Amino acid sequence: MVRETGWVFNNQEHRNLREFVETGDHETIAYLHAFGLWGDHTAEQKLVEIGSGIGRMTASFTRHFARVVACRSEE
């Protein structure tokens, strides 16, 4: 899917944009728990995301951390 913003996401699973973003919400919480990073302190911390892609998970991180810096590498 291509939007006016110029980004593309793989839609082989036939999701709409809302459903696609929700996958990032679910994965963010799962990873934070898996790595022991989830807790009461999360809202006060800063997060650096390396390899953010189009920001599917970045959007979710911004709802849980005080500050998020996302970096995308272009190869």
PDB file of C-alpha atoms in Angstrom:
ATOM      1  CA  MET A   1       0.000   0.000   0.000  1.00  0.00           C
ATOM      2  CA  VAL A   2       1.360   3.419  -0.888  1.00  0.00           C
ATOM      3  CA  ARG A   3       0.127   6.513   0.911  1.00  0.00           C
ATOM      4  CA  GLU A   4       0.574  10.186   0.156  1.00  0.00           C
ATOM      5  CA  THR A   5       3.394  10.188   2.695  1.00  0.00           C
ATOM      6  CA  GLY A   6       5.362   7.913   0.373  1.00  0.00           C
ATOM      7  CA  TRP A   7       5.750   4.871   2.601  1.00  0.00           C
ATOM      8  CA  VAL A   8       4.841   1.332   1.684  1.00  0.00           C
ATOM      9  CA  PHE A   9       3.883  -1.685   3.747  1.00  0.00           C
ATOM     10  CA  ASN A  10       3.648  -5.318   2.699  1.00  0.00           C
ATOM     11  CA  ASN A  11      -0.040  -6.176   2.671  1.00  0.00           C
ATOM     12  CA  GLN A  12       0.113  -9.865   1.777  1.00  0.00           C
ATOM     13  CA  GLU A  13      -2.141 -10.602   4.750  1.00  0.00           C
ATOM     14  CA  HIS A  14      -4.828  -8.231   3.398  1.00  0.00           C
ATOM     15  CA  ARG A  15      -4.891  -5.959   6.432  1.00  0.00           C
ATOM     16  CA  ASN A  16      -6.095  -2.396   6.392  1.00  0.00           C
ATOM     17  CA  LEU A  17      -3.901   0.367   7.800  1.00  0.00           C
ATOM     18  CA  ARG A  18      -5.464   0.236  11.281  1.00  0.00           C
ATOM     19  CA  GLU A  19      -4.939  -3.531  11.532  1.00  0.00           C
ATOM     20  CA  PHE A  20      -1.362  -3.174  10.304  1.00  0.00           C
ATOM     21  CA  VAL A  21      -0.552  -0.573  12.973  1.00  0.00           C
ATOM     22  CA  GLU A  22      -2.193  -2.741  15.649  1.00  0.00           C
ATOM     23  CA  THR A  23       0.295  -5.530  14.895  1.00  0.00           C
ATOM     24  CA  GLY A  24       3.014  -3.112  15.991  1.00  0.00           C
ATOM     25  CA  ASP A  25       1.105  -2.374  19.200  1.00  0.00           C
ATOM     26  CA  HIS A  26       0.886  -6.070  20.066  1.00  0.00           C
ATOM     27  CA  GLU A  27       4.493  -6.834  19.156  1.00  0.00           C
ATOM     28  CA  THR A  28       5.821  -3.851  21.109  1.00  0.00           C
ATOM     29  CA  ILE A  29       4.224  -5.037  24.342  1.00  0.00           C
ATOM     30  CA  ALA A  30       5.365  -8.620  23.729  1.00  0.00           C
ATOM     31  CA  TYR A  31       8.992  -7.586  23.143  1.00  0.00           C
ATOM     32  CA  LEU A  32       9.075  -5.238  26.133  1.00  0.00           C
ATOM     33  CA  HIS A  33       7.845  -8.060  28.364  1.00  0.00           C
ATOM     34  CA  ALA A  34      10.181 -10.646  26.789  1.00  0.00           C
ATOM     35  CA  PHE A  35      13.239  -8.471  27.409  1.00  0.00           C
ATOM     36  CA  GLY A  36      12.172  -7.403  30.903  1.00  0.00           C
ATOM     37  CA  LEU A  37      11.720  -3.767  29.892  1.00  0.00           C
ATOM     38  CA  TRP A  38       8.048  -3.380  30.823  1.00  0.00           C
ATOM     39  CA  GLY A  39       7.121  -1.858  34.170  1.00  0.00           C
ATOM     40  CA  ASP A  40       6.008   1.195  36.094  1.00  0.00           C
ATOM     41  CA  HIS A  41       9.300   2.895  35.209  1.00  0.00           C
ATOM     42  CA  THR A  42       8.729   2.638  31.432  1.00  0.00           C
ATOM     43  CA  ALA A  43       6.756   5.894  31.183  1.00  0.00           C
ATOM     44  CA  GLU A  44       9.729   7.804  32.599  1.00  0.00           C
ATOM     45  CA  GLN A  45      12.379   6.305  30.339  1.00  0.00           C
ATOM     46  CA  LYS A  46      13.803   7.140  26.923  1.00  0.00           C
ATOM     47  CA  LEU A  47      14.033   4.586  24.130  1.00  0.00           C
ATOM     48  CA  VAL A  48      16.303   4.492  21.087  1.00  0.00           C
ATOM     49  CA  GLU A  49      14.948   2.303  18.313  1.00  0.00           C
ATOM     50  CA  ILE A  50      17.483   1.277  15.686  1.00  0.00           C
ATOM     51  CA  GLY A  51      16.012  -0.031  12.453  1.00  0.00           C
ATOM     52  CA  SER A  52      12.590   1.559  12.805  1.00  0.00           C
ATOM     53  CA  GLY A  53      11.528   0.995   9.208  1.00  0.00           C
ATOM     54  CA  ILE A  54       8.287   2.853   8.532  1.00  0.00           C
ATOM     55  CA  GLY A  55       7.564   3.208  12.248  1.00  0.00           C
ATOM     56  CA  ARG A  56       4.961   0.515  12.814  1.00  0.00           C
ATOM     57  CA  MET A  57       6.326  -0.225  16.292  1.00  0.00           C
ATOM     58  CA  THR A  58       7.665   3.307  16.845  1.00  0.00           C
ATOM     59  CA  ALA A  59       4.135   4.677  17.115  1.00  0.00           C
ATOM     60  CA  SER A  60       3.429   2.235  19.921  1.00  0.00           C
ATOM     61  CA  PHE A  61       6.709   3.015  21.701  1.00  0.00           C
ATOM     62  CA  THR A  62       5.720   6.700  21.834  1.00  0.00           C
ATOM     63  CA  ARG A  63       2.643   5.783  23.862  1.00  0.00           C
ATOM     64  CA  HIS A  64       4.722   3.956  26.480  1.00  0.00           C
ATOM     65  CA  PHE A  65       7.993   5.916  26.841  1.00  0.00           C
ATOM     66  CA  ALA A  66       8.707   9.519  27.822  1.00  0.00           C
ATOM     67  CA  ARG A  67      10.808  10.020  24.687  1.00  0.00           C
ATOM     68  CA  VAL A  68      11.551   7.896  21.627  1.00  0.00           C
ATOM     69  CA  VAL A  69      14.320   8.416  19.087  1.00  0.00           C
ATOM     70  CA  ALA A  70      13.922   6.180  16.047  1.00  0.00           C
ATOM     71  CA  CYS A  71      16.697   5.608  13.515  1.00  0.00           C
ATOM     72  CA  ARG A  72      16.267   4.003  10.146  1.00  0.00           C
ATOM     73  CA  SER A  73      19.228   2.813   8.138  1.00  0.00           C
ATOM     74  CA  GLU A  74      19.067   2.930   4.369  1.00  0.00           C
ATOM     75  CA  GLU A  75      21.057   0.304   2.549  1.00  0.00           C
TER      76      GLU A  75
END
